[in-house]
Amino acid sequence: MNEHKRIMRELVPISEDDFFIVLNHRNAKFDFPLHFHPELELNLVLNSSGKRIIGDSILEYQGSDLVLVGANTPHTWIGTEGEAHVVTIQFHQHFLAPESLNRKLMLSIKELLERSKRGILFSEETIEKLKPRILELSETQDFDSLLKFLSILYDLSIARNTKMLASHSYVDYYRISKSRRIEKVNNFVQENLNQKINLKDVANLINMSETAFSHFFRKSTNTSFTDYVNDLRLGHAARLLTETELTINEICFDSGFNNVSNFNRTFKRKIGFTPTGFRAQQKLITKH
């Protein structure tokens, strides 16, 4: 993307020799603007209330907060009350080899790391269970700490009552079927997102009638084709609102919406803010 980027890439202090690093900030100032980095990040926020941005999710938090943020997903926390204590664990996205992650005992961790692209919010119960162990990690960096870190990741991977934060379309995490026909449709939609996409043309692409294609697509993806296209367009729009200074009109048409009123209405229904309100919220939060 080359249009007036305004999102910051953070250079994190982890080296190639580290499996992970722990940053322990007492009385944290929350002075990072909205940023991203290729490393994954587990963020534990204690004794604080405020707002957090993860991708296109803007939500309030209170008391304590535990989120796993995936590679290159924009994020920031802005505490407005309390003397915050923040413990951040950052680790390379490929710190475990694919051969290891594909083995039976690691499959839940593999799934956790894949889902982290959207940001995973953990429950108060999980926070209370893991808080002492996360705090303990900041005290030593030895081989035992690596085993403890893997144990924390495993417990996160089986934790209940988690919540995905950013929309799947914002982070290109659409759970698409392994079907070659669906993959062909997906590629076509991605390449023509800012154009008018007719159901008939897409159905013809895989030699189906419109009715047969609609049933096939819903069965394969658990969503309608129209909702799928709208979700991808909204995710693209949210990213442009976050990362660029393009106007709302420019973003509307670049994302494939044919009029601003429909864009505003659809965006608010899905994200909870109008496009203007979404951008204003981000700018307001990151100014603090």
PDB file of C-alpha atoms in Angstrom:
ATOM      1  CA  MET A   1       0.000   0.000   0.000  1.00  0.00           C
ATOM      2  CA  ASN A   2       1.526   3.324  -0.982  1.00  0.00           C
ATOM      3  CA  GLU A   3      -1.045   6.013  -0.189  1.00  0.00           C
ATOM      4  CA  HIS A   4       0.064   8.157   2.757  1.00  0.00           C
ATOM      5  CA  LYS A   5       0.741   5.432   5.274  1.00  0.00           C
ATOM      6  CA  ARG A   6       0.103   6.458   8.855  1.00  0.00           C
ATOM      7  CA  ILE A   7       0.528   3.202  10.730  1.00  0.00           C
ATOM      8  CA  MET A   8       3.868   2.554  12.379  1.00  0.00           C
ATOM      9  CA  ARG A   9       5.994  -0.574  12.182  1.00  0.00           C
ATOM     10  CA  GLU A  10       7.678  -1.197  15.515  1.00  0.00           C
ATOM     11  CA  LEU A  11      11.201  -2.568  15.644  1.00  0.00           C
ATOM     12  CA  VAL A  12      11.085  -4.943  18.588  1.00  0.00           C
ATOM     13  CA  PRO A  13      14.190  -5.745  20.676  1.00  0.00           C
ATOM     14  CA  ILE A  14      14.074  -9.527  20.124  1.00  0.00           C
ATOM     15  CA  SER A  15      17.113 -10.976  18.341  1.00  0.00           C
ATOM     16  CA  GLU A  16      17.413 -13.962  16.028  1.00  0.00           C
ATOM     17  CA  ASP A  17      19.050 -15.867  18.890  1.00  0.00           C
ATOM     18  CA  ASP A  18      16.021 -15.497  21.192  1.00  0.00           C
ATOM     19  CA  PHE A  19      13.052 -17.838  21.344  1.00  0.00           C
ATOM     20  CA  PHE A  20      11.137 -15.047  23.075  1.00  0.00           C
ATOM     21  CA  ILE A  21      11.651 -11.935  25.177  1.00  0.00           C
ATOM     22  CA  VAL A  22       9.668 -10.591  28.125  1.00  0.00           C
ATOM     23  CA  LEU A  23       9.146  -6.860  28.640  1.00  0.00           C
ATOM     24  CA  ASN A  24       7.950  -6.033  32.150  1.00  0.00           C
ATOM     25  CA  HIS A  25       6.594  -2.475  32.445  1.00  0.00           C
ATOM     26  CA  ARG A  26       5.403  -1.305  35.842  1.00  0.00           C
ATOM     27  CA  ASN A  27       3.451   1.945  35.793  1.00  0.00           C
ATOM     28  CA  ALA A  28       3.180   1.628  32.011  1.00  0.00           C
ATOM     29  CA  LYS A  29       2.541   4.861  30.103  1.00  0.00           C
ATOM     30  CA  PHE A  30       0.908   3.366  26.986  1.00  0.00           C
ATOM     31  CA  ASP A  31       3.004   5.653  24.793  1.00  0.00           C
ATOM     32  CA  PHE A  32       3.054   3.407  21.707  1.00  0.00           C
ATOM     33  CA  PRO A  33       0.898   4.600  18.810  1.00  0.00           C
ATOM     34  CA  LEU A  34      -1.002   2.115  16.679  1.00  0.00           C
ATOM     35  CA  HIS A  35       1.724  -0.202  15.378  1.00  0.00           C
ATOM     36  CA  PHE A  36       2.519  -3.639  14.003  1.00  0.00           C
ATOM     37  CA  HIS A  37       5.486  -6.009  13.790  1.00  0.00           C
ATOM     38  CA  PRO A  38       6.138  -9.483  12.367  1.00  0.00           C
ATOM     39  CA  GLU A  39       6.643 -10.961  15.829  1.00  0.00           C
ATOM     40  CA  LEU A  40       3.697 -12.369  17.784  1.00  0.00           C
ATOM     41  CA  GLU A  41       2.860 -10.740  21.096  1.00  0.00           C
ATOM     42  CA  LEU A  42       1.144 -11.905  24.264  1.00  0.00           C
ATOM     43  CA  ASN A  43       0.096  -8.831  26.208  1.00  0.00           C
ATOM     44  CA  LEU A  44      -0.995  -8.978  29.855  1.00  0.00           C
ATOM     45  CA  VAL A  45      -2.376  -5.667  31.158  1.00  0.00           C
ATOM     46  CA  LEU A  46      -3.096  -5.368  34.889  1.00  0.00           C
ATOM     47  CA  ASN A  47      -4.634  -2.626  37.086  1.00  0.00           C
ATOM     48  CA  SER A  48      -5.858  -0.544  34.185  1.00  0.00           C
ATOM     49  CA  SER A  49      -8.932   0.490  32.249  1.00  0.00           C
ATOM     50  CA  GLY A  50      -9.123   2.042  28.813  1.00  0.00           C
ATOM     51  CA  LYS A  51      -9.449   1.053  25.177  1.00  0.00           C
ATOM     52  CA  ARG A  52      -7.624  -1.385  22.955  1.00  0.00           C
ATOM     53  CA  ILE A  53      -7.373  -1.493  19.174  1.00  0.00           C
ATOM     54  CA  ILE A  54      -6.681  -4.820  17.477  1.00  0.00           C
ATOM     55  CA  GLY A  55      -7.086  -4.503  13.717  1.00  0.00           C
ATOM     56  CA  ASP A  56     -10.607  -3.184  13.159  1.00  0.00           C
ATOM     57  CA  SER A  57     -11.718  -3.976  16.719  1.00  0.00           C
ATOM     58  CA  ILE A  58     -12.024  -0.998  19.086  1.00  0.00           C
ATOM     59  CA  LEU A  59     -13.213  -2.113  22.520  1.00  0.00           C
ATOM     60  CA  GLU A  60     -12.989  -1.012  26.128  1.00  0.00           C
ATOM     61  CA  TYR A  61     -11.224  -3.162  28.724  1.00  0.00           C
ATOM     62  CA  GLN A  62     -11.287  -2.949  32.492  1.00  0.00           C
ATOM     63  CA  GLY A  63      -9.155  -4.285  35.317  1.00  0.00           C
ATOM     64  CA  SER A  64      -7.053  -6.842  33.492  1.00  0.00           C
ATOM     65  CA  ASP A  65      -6.625  -7.847  29.867  1.00  0.00           C
ATOM     66  CA  LEU A  66      -4.847 -10.722  28.126  1.00  0.00           C
ATOM     67  CA  VAL A  67      -4.584 -10.803  24.329  1.00  0.00           C
ATOM     68  CA  LEU A  68      -2.458 -12.771  21.883  1.00  0.00           C
ATOM     69  CA  VAL A  69      -1.733 -10.619  18.813  1.00  0.00           C
ATOM     70  CA  GLY A  70      -0.539 -12.249  15.608  1.00  0.00           C
ATOM     71  CA  ALA A  71       2.121 -11.221  13.124  1.00  0.00           C
ATOM     72  CA  ASN A  72       1.642  -7.801  11.497  1.00  0.00           C
ATOM     73  CA  THR A  73      -1.773  -7.162  13.054  1.00  0.00           C
ATOM     74  CA  PRO A  74      -2.030  -3.457  14.076  1.00  0.00           C
ATOM     75  CA  HIS A  75      -2.612  -2.992  17.801  1.00  0.00           C
ATOM     76  CA  THR A  76      -2.353  -0.618  20.728  1.00  0.00           C
ATOM     77  CA  TRP A  77      -3.648  -0.205  24.292  1.00  0.00           C
ATOM     78  CA  ILE A  78      -4.560   3.165  25.777  1.00  0.00           C
ATOM     79  CA  GLY A  79      -5.010   3.111  29.537  1.00  0.00           C
ATOM     80  CA  THR A  80      -7.091   5.949  30.951  1.00  0.00           C
ATOM     81  CA  GLU A  81      -7.272   4.899  34.606  1.00  0.00           C
ATOM     82  CA  GLY A  82      -5.038   3.120  37.114  1.00  0.00           C
ATOM     83  CA  GLU A  83      -1.301   2.517  37.473  1.00  0.00           C
ATOM     84  CA  ALA A  84      -0.973  -0.114  34.806  1.00  0.00           C
ATOM     85  CA  HIS A  85       1.399  -3.051  34.966  1.00  0.00           C
ATOM     86  CA  VAL A  86       2.023  -4.509  31.494  1.00  0.00           C
ATOM     87  CA  VAL A  87       3.923  -7.708  30.728  1.00  0.00           C
ATOM     88  CA  THR A  88       4.584  -8.303  27.040  1.00  0.00           C
ATOM     89  CA  ILE A  89       6.001 -11.530  25.626  1.00  0.00           C
ATOM     90  CA  GLN A  90       7.195 -11.228  22.040  1.00  0.00           C
ATOM     91  CA  PHE A  91       8.296 -14.186  19.945  1.00  0.00           C
ATOM     92  CA  HIS A  92       9.152 -14.985  16.325  1.00  0.00           C
ATOM     93  CA  GLN A  93       6.305 -16.298  14.186  1.00  0.00           C
ATOM     94  CA  HIS A  94       8.463 -19.259  13.112  1.00  0.00           C
ATOM     95  CA  PHE A  95      10.098 -20.007  16.453  1.00  0.00           C
ATOM     96  CA  LEU A  96       8.680 -23.529  16.135  1.00  0.00           C
ATOM     97  CA  ALA A  97       9.378 -25.413  12.909  1.00  0.00           C
ATOM     98  CA  PRO A  98       6.369 -26.508  10.810  1.00  0.00           C
ATOM     99  CA  GLU A  99       7.466 -30.119  11.277  1.00  0.00           C
ATOM    100  CA  SER A 100       7.068 -29.692  15.037  1.00  0.00           C
ATOM    101  CA  LEU A 101       3.741 -27.862  14.841  1.00  0.00           C
ATOM    102  CA  ASN A 102       2.271 -30.586  12.627  1.00  0.00           C
ATOM    103  CA  ARG A 103       2.862 -33.273  15.237  1.00  0.00           C
ATOM    104  CA  LYS A 104      -0.088 -34.416  17.341  1.00  0.00           C
ATOM    105  CA  LEU A 105       0.895 -32.810  20.648  1.00  0.00           C
ATOM    106  CA  MET A 106       1.446 -29.420  18.985  1.00  0.00           C
ATOM    107  CA  LEU A 107      -1.699 -29.180  16.849  1.00  0.00           C
ATOM    108  CA  SER A 108      -3.635 -27.046  19.339  1.00  0.00           C
ATOM    109  CA  ILE A 109      -0.690 -24.599  19.552  1.00  0.00           C
ATOM    110  CA  LYS A 110      -0.528 -24.497  15.750  1.00  0.00           C
ATOM    111  CA  GLU A 111      -4.213 -23.564  15.648  1.00  0.00           C
ATOM    112  CA  LEU A 112      -3.675 -20.940  18.369  1.00  0.00           C
ATOM    113  CA  LEU A 113      -0.895 -19.253  16.385  1.00  0.00           C
ATOM    114  CA  GLU A 114      -3.008 -19.254  13.222  1.00  0.00           C
ATOM    115  CA  ARG A 115      -5.998 -17.720  15.017  1.00  0.00           C
ATOM    116  CA  SER A 116      -3.795 -15.077  16.651  1.00  0.00           C
ATOM    117  CA  LYS A 117      -3.805 -13.072  13.403  1.00  0.00           C
ATOM    118  CA  ARG A 118      -7.191 -11.753  14.486  1.00  0.00           C
ATOM    119  CA  GLY A 119      -6.153 -11.178  18.089  1.00  0.00           C
ATOM    120  CA  ILE A 120      -7.445 -13.575  20.746  1.00  0.00           C
ATOM    121  CA  LEU A 121      -8.947 -12.202  23.962  1.00  0.00           C
ATOM    122  CA  PHE A 122      -8.781 -14.546  26.949  1.00  0.00           C
ATOM    123  CA  SER A 123     -11.223 -14.788  29.839  1.00  0.00           C
ATOM    124  CA  GLU A 124     -10.759 -13.580  33.413  1.00  0.00           C
ATOM    125  CA  GLU A 125     -10.521 -17.230  34.471  1.00  0.00           C
ATOM    126  CA  THR A 126      -7.594 -17.785  32.091  1.00  0.00           C
ATOM    127  CA  ILE A 127      -5.915 -14.575  33.277  1.00  0.00           C
ATOM    128  CA  GLU A 128      -6.099 -15.641  36.923  1.00  0.00           C
ATOM    129  CA  LYS A 129      -4.715 -19.073  36.069  1.00  0.00           C
ATOM    130  CA  LEU A 130      -1.794 -17.846  33.939  1.00  0.00           C
ATOM    131  CA  LYS A 131      -0.920 -14.483  35.524  1.00  0.00           C
ATOM    132  CA  PRO A 132       1.588 -15.884  38.092  1.00  0.00           C
ATOM    133  CA  ARG A 133       3.315 -17.937  35.403  1.00  0.00           C
ATOM    134  CA  ILE A 134       3.522 -15.030  32.963  1.00  0.00           C
ATOM    135  CA  LEU A 135       4.958 -12.776  35.687  1.00  0.00           C
ATOM    136  CA  GLU A 136       7.449 -15.482  36.626  1.00  0.00           C
ATOM    137  CA  LEU A 137       8.728 -15.602  33.018  1.00  0.00           C
ATOM    138  CA  SER A 138      10.040 -12.045  33.347  1.00  0.00           C
ATOM    139  CA  GLU A 139      12.411 -13.102  36.154  1.00  0.00           C
ATOM    140  CA  THR A 140      14.647 -15.588  34.313  1.00  0.00           C
ATOM    141  CA  GLN A 141      15.714 -16.448  30.778  1.00  0.00           C
ATOM    142  CA  ASP A 142      17.024 -20.009  30.881  1.00  0.00           C
ATOM    143  CA  PHE A 143      16.088 -23.376  29.408  1.00  0.00           C
ATOM    144  CA  ASP A 144      13.411 -23.944  32.045  1.00  0.00           C
ATOM    145  CA  SER A 145      11.788 -20.651  31.036  1.00  0.00           C
ATOM    146  CA  LEU A 146      11.433 -21.976  27.475  1.00  0.00           C
ATOM    147  CA  LEU A 147       9.582 -25.021  28.771  1.00  0.00           C
ATOM    148  CA  LYS A 148       7.384 -22.780  30.905  1.00  0.00           C
ATOM    149  CA  PHE A 149       6.646 -20.578  27.886  1.00  0.00           C
ATOM    150  CA  LEU A 150       5.612 -23.599  25.804  1.00  0.00           C
ATOM    151  CA  SER A 151       3.393 -24.703  28.687  1.00  0.00           C
ATOM    152  CA  ILE A 152       1.725 -21.265  28.748  1.00  0.00           C
ATOM    153  CA  LEU A 153       1.122 -21.434  24.992  1.00  0.00           C
ATOM    154  CA  TYR A 154      -0.427 -24.876  25.373  1.00  0.00           C
ATOM    155  CA  ASP A 155      -2.773 -23.719  28.139  1.00  0.00           C
ATOM    156  CA  LEU A 156      -3.777 -20.729  25.993  1.00  0.00           C
ATOM    157  CA  SER A 157      -4.453 -23.093  23.097  1.00  0.00           C
ATOM    158  CA  ILE A 158      -6.988 -25.101  25.117  1.00  0.00           C
ATOM    159  CA  ALA A 159      -8.458 -22.133  27.026  1.00  0.00           C
ATOM    160  CA  ARG A 160     -12.232 -21.777  26.982  1.00  0.00           C
ATOM    161  CA  ASN A 161     -14.363 -18.653  26.485  1.00  0.00           C
ATOM    162  CA  THR A 162     -11.929 -16.922  24.147  1.00  0.00           C
ATOM    163  CA  LYS A 163     -13.017 -14.150  21.792  1.00  0.00           C
ATOM    164  CA  MET A 164     -11.672 -13.269  18.354  1.00  0.00           C
ATOM    165  CA  LEU A 165     -11.191  -9.510  18.028  1.00  0.00           C
ATOM    166  CA  ALA A 166     -10.381  -8.307  14.495  1.00  0.00           C
ATOM    167  CA  SER A 167     -12.707  -9.462  11.723  1.00  0.00           C
ATOM    168  CA  HIS A 168     -11.426 -12.347   9.633  1.00  0.00           C
ATOM    169  CA  SER A 169     -11.522 -10.221   6.485  1.00  0.00           C
ATOM    170  CA  TYR A 170      -9.344  -7.512   8.041  1.00  0.00           C
ATOM    171  CA  VAL A 171      -6.431  -9.897   8.435  1.00  0.00           C
ATOM    172  CA  ASP A 172      -7.076 -12.065   5.363  1.00  0.00           C
ATOM    173  CA  TYR A 173      -8.007 -14.941   7.633  1.00  0.00           C
ATOM    174  CA  TYR A 174     -11.117 -16.056   5.789  1.00  0.00           C
ATOM    175  CA  ARG A 175     -11.611 -19.743   6.525  1.00  0.00           C
ATOM    176  CA  ILE A 176     -12.023 -20.895   2.994  1.00  0.00           C
ATOM    177  CA  SER A 177     -12.684 -24.491   1.944  1.00  0.00           C
ATOM    178  CA  LYS A 178      -9.849 -26.570   0.529  1.00  0.00           C
ATOM    179  CA  SER A 179     -11.965 -27.107  -2.574  1.00  0.00           C
ATOM    180  CA  ARG A 180     -10.132 -26.085  -5.754  1.00  0.00           C
ATOM    181  CA  ARG A 181     -13.326 -24.540  -7.107  1.00  0.00           C
ATOM    182  CA  ILE A 182     -13.735 -22.382  -4.003  1.00  0.00           C
ATOM    183  CA  GLU A 183     -10.079 -21.412  -4.192  1.00  0.00           C
ATOM    184  CA  LYS A 184     -10.603 -20.337  -7.807  1.00  0.00           C
ATOM    185  CA  VAL A 185     -13.592 -18.223  -6.763  1.00  0.00           C
ATOM    186  CA  ASN A 186     -11.645 -16.719  -3.856  1.00  0.00           C
ATOM    187  CA  ASN A 187      -8.756 -15.703  -6.125  1.00  0.00           C
ATOM    188  CA  PHE A 188     -11.168 -14.115  -8.592  1.00  0.00           C
ATOM    189  CA  VAL A 189     -12.900 -12.103  -5.854  1.00  0.00           C
ATOM    190  CA  GLN A 190      -9.607 -10.925  -4.348  1.00  0.00           C
ATOM    191  CA  GLU A 191      -8.395  -9.722  -7.756  1.00  0.00           C
ATOM    192  CA  ASN A 192     -11.652  -7.913  -8.555  1.00  0.00           C
ATOM    193  CA  LEU A 193     -12.658  -6.626  -5.129  1.00  0.00           C
ATOM    194  CA  ASN A 194     -13.035  -3.018  -6.298  1.00  0.00           C
ATOM    195  CA  GLN A 195     -15.096  -4.019  -9.339  1.00  0.00           C
ATOM    196  CA  LYS A 196     -18.723  -5.083  -9.673  1.00  0.00           C
ATOM    197  CA  ILE A 197     -18.839  -8.849  -9.062  1.00  0.00           C
ATOM    198  CA  ASN A 198     -21.804 -10.627 -10.616  1.00  0.00           C
ATOM    199  CA  LEU A 199     -22.981 -13.935  -9.232  1.00  0.00           C
ATOM    200  CA  LYS A 200     -23.540 -15.199 -12.767  1.00  0.00           C
ATOM    201  CA  ASP A 201     -19.918 -14.525 -13.785  1.00  0.00           C
ATOM    202  CA  VAL A 202     -18.548 -16.263 -10.704  1.00  0.00           C
ATOM    203  CA  ALA A 203     -20.847 -19.272 -11.164  1.00  0.00           C
ATOM    204  CA  ASN A 204     -19.756 -19.534 -14.812  1.00  0.00           C
ATOM    205  CA  LEU A 205     -16.159 -19.506 -13.651  1.00  0.00           C
ATOM    206  CA  ILE A 206     -16.648 -22.994 -12.171  1.00  0.00           C
ATOM    207  CA  ASN A 207     -19.329 -24.159 -14.634  1.00  0.00           C
ATOM    208  CA  MET A 208     -22.328 -23.985 -12.333  1.00  0.00           C
ATOM    209  CA  SER A 209     -25.737 -22.381 -12.444  1.00  0.00           C
ATOM    210  CA  GLU A 210     -26.273 -19.440 -10.090  1.00  0.00           C
ATOM    211  CA  THR A 211     -28.570 -21.485  -7.829  1.00  0.00           C
ATOM    212  CA  ALA A 212     -26.246 -24.481  -7.685  1.00  0.00           C
ATOM    213  CA  PHE A 213     -23.266 -22.213  -7.000  1.00  0.00           C
ATOM    214  CA  SER A 214     -25.036 -20.394  -4.158  1.00  0.00           C
ATOM    215  CA  HIS A 215     -25.851 -23.697  -2.424  1.00  0.00           C
ATOM    216  CA  PHE A 216     -22.354 -25.038  -3.060  1.00  0.00           C
ATOM    217  CA  PHE A 217     -20.661 -21.897  -1.723  1.00  0.00           C
ATOM    218  CA  ARG A 218     -22.738 -21.751   1.467  1.00  0.00           C
ATOM    219  CA  LYS A 219     -22.157 -25.451   2.147  1.00  0.00           C
ATOM    220  CA  SER A 220     -18.393 -25.027   1.618  1.00  0.00           C
ATOM    221  CA  THR A 221     -17.878 -21.812   3.621  1.00  0.00           C
ATOM    222  CA  ASN A 222     -20.869 -21.524   5.993  1.00  0.00           C
ATOM    223  CA  THR A 223     -21.694 -18.106   4.584  1.00  0.00           C
ATOM    224  CA  SER A 224     -23.518 -16.670   1.597  1.00  0.00           C
ATOM    225  CA  PHE A 225     -21.503 -15.437  -1.355  1.00  0.00           C
ATOM    226  CA  THR A 226     -22.859 -11.900  -0.912  1.00  0.00           C
ATOM    227  CA  ASP A 227     -21.851 -11.786   2.770  1.00  0.00           C
ATOM    228  CA  TYR A 228     -18.445 -13.197   1.891  1.00  0.00           C
ATOM    229  CA  VAL A 229     -17.765 -10.461  -0.665  1.00  0.00           C
ATOM    230  CA  ASN A 230     -19.056  -7.748   1.679  1.00  0.00           C
ATOM    231  CA  ASP A 231     -16.865  -9.036   4.521  1.00  0.00           C
ATOM    232  CA  LEU A 232     -13.763  -8.917   2.339  1.00  0.00           C
ATOM    233  CA  ARG A 233     -14.638  -5.408   1.168  1.00  0.00           C
ATOM    234  CA  LEU A 234     -15.221  -4.186   4.724  1.00  0.00           C
ATOM    235  CA  GLY A 235     -11.944  -5.697   5.881  1.00  0.00           C
ATOM    236  CA  HIS A 236     -10.133  -3.974   3.016  1.00  0.00           C
ATOM    237  CA  ALA A 237     -11.866  -0.686   3.867  1.00  0.00           C
ATOM    238  CA  ALA A 238     -10.990  -0.952   7.574  1.00  0.00           C
ATOM    239  CA  ARG A 239      -7.346  -1.517   6.690  1.00  0.00           C
ATOM    240  CA  LEU A 240      -7.329   1.535   4.380  1.00  0.00           C
ATOM    241  CA  LEU A 241      -8.962   3.624   7.126  1.00  0.00           C
ATOM    242  CA  THR A 242      -6.273   2.466   9.562  1.00  0.00           C
ATOM    243  CA  GLU A 243      -3.223   2.624   7.348  1.00  0.00           C
ATOM    244  CA  THR A 244      -3.821   5.534   4.958  1.00  0.00           C
ATOM    245  CA  GLU A 245      -5.169   9.073   4.780  1.00  0.00           C
ATOM    246  CA  LEU A 246      -7.373   8.343   1.763  1.00  0.00           C
ATOM    247  CA  THR A 247     -10.761  10.052   1.903  1.00  0.00           C
ATOM    248  CA  ILE A 248     -13.907   8.131   2.814  1.00  0.00           C
ATOM    249  CA  ASN A 249     -15.122   8.477  -0.789  1.00  0.00           C
ATOM    250  CA  GLU A 250     -11.860   7.068  -2.159  1.00  0.00           C
ATOM    251  CA  ILE A 251     -11.947   4.156   0.270  1.00  0.00           C
ATOM    252  CA  CYS A 252     -15.605   3.468  -0.517  1.00  0.00           C
ATOM    253  CA  PHE A 253     -14.995   2.968  -4.232  1.00  0.00           C
ATOM    254  CA  ASP A 254     -11.579   1.342  -3.826  1.00  0.00           C
ATOM    255  CA  SER A 255     -13.294  -1.286  -1.669  1.00  0.00           C
ATOM    256  CA  GLY A 256     -15.933  -2.018  -4.309  1.00  0.00           C
ATOM    257  CA  PHE A 257     -18.950  -0.225  -2.831  1.00  0.00           C
ATOM    258  CA  ASN A 258     -21.005   1.644  -5.410  1.00  0.00           C
ATOM    259  CA  ASN A 259     -22.197   4.501  -3.186  1.00  0.00           C
ATOM    260  CA  VAL A 260     -21.112   6.122   0.055  1.00  0.00           C
ATOM    261  CA  SER A 261     -24.483   5.763   1.818  1.00  0.00           C
ATOM    262  CA  ASN A 262     -24.477   1.999   1.372  1.00  0.00           C
ATOM    263  CA  PHE A 263     -20.810   1.875   2.429  1.00  0.00           C
ATOM    264  CA  ASN A 264     -21.520   3.865   5.620  1.00  0.00           C
ATOM    265  CA  ARG A 265     -24.573   1.760   6.495  1.00  0.00           C
ATOM    266  CA  THR A 266     -22.881  -1.596   5.864  1.00  0.00           C
ATOM    267  CA  PHE A 267     -19.679  -0.598   7.679  1.00  0.00           C
ATOM    268  CA  LYS A 268     -21.549   0.592  10.773  1.00  0.00           C
ATOM    269  CA  ARG A 269     -23.670  -2.555  10.928  1.00  0.00           C
ATOM    270  CA  LYS A 270     -20.582  -4.766  10.793  1.00  0.00           C
ATOM    271  CA  ILE A 271     -17.933  -2.755  12.704  1.00  0.00           C
ATOM    272  CA  GLY A 272     -20.079  -0.710  15.086  1.00  0.00           C
ATOM    273  CA  PHE A 273     -18.906   2.700  13.815  1.00  0.00           C
ATOM    274  CA  THR A 274     -19.345   4.634  10.597  1.00  0.00           C
ATOM    275  CA  PRO A 275     -16.106   4.809   8.557  1.00  0.00           C
ATOM    276  CA  THR A 276     -15.619   8.408   9.726  1.00  0.00           C
ATOM    277  CA  GLY A 277     -16.303   7.440  13.330  1.00  0.00           C
ATOM    278  CA  PHE A 278     -13.954   4.446  13.101  1.00  0.00           C
ATOM    279  CA  ARG A 279     -11.072   6.609  11.889  1.00  0.00           C
ATOM    280  CA  ALA A 280     -11.858   9.338  14.437  1.00  0.00           C
ATOM    281  CA  GLN A 281     -11.852   6.792  17.277  1.00  0.00           C
ATOM    282  CA  GLN A 282      -8.435   5.520  16.240  1.00  0.00           C
ATOM    283  CA  LYS A 283      -6.976   9.011  15.972  1.00  0.00           C
ATOM    284  CA  LEU A 284      -8.511  10.062  19.293  1.00  0.00           C
ATOM    285  CA  ILE A 285      -7.195   6.990  21.108  1.00  0.00           C
ATOM    286  CA  THR A 286      -3.697   7.123  19.678  1.00  0.00           C
ATOM    287  CA  LYS A 287      -3.291  10.838  20.512  1.00  0.00           C
ATOM    288  CA  HIS A 288      -3.341  10.102  24.260  1.00  0.00           C
TER     289      HIS A 288
END
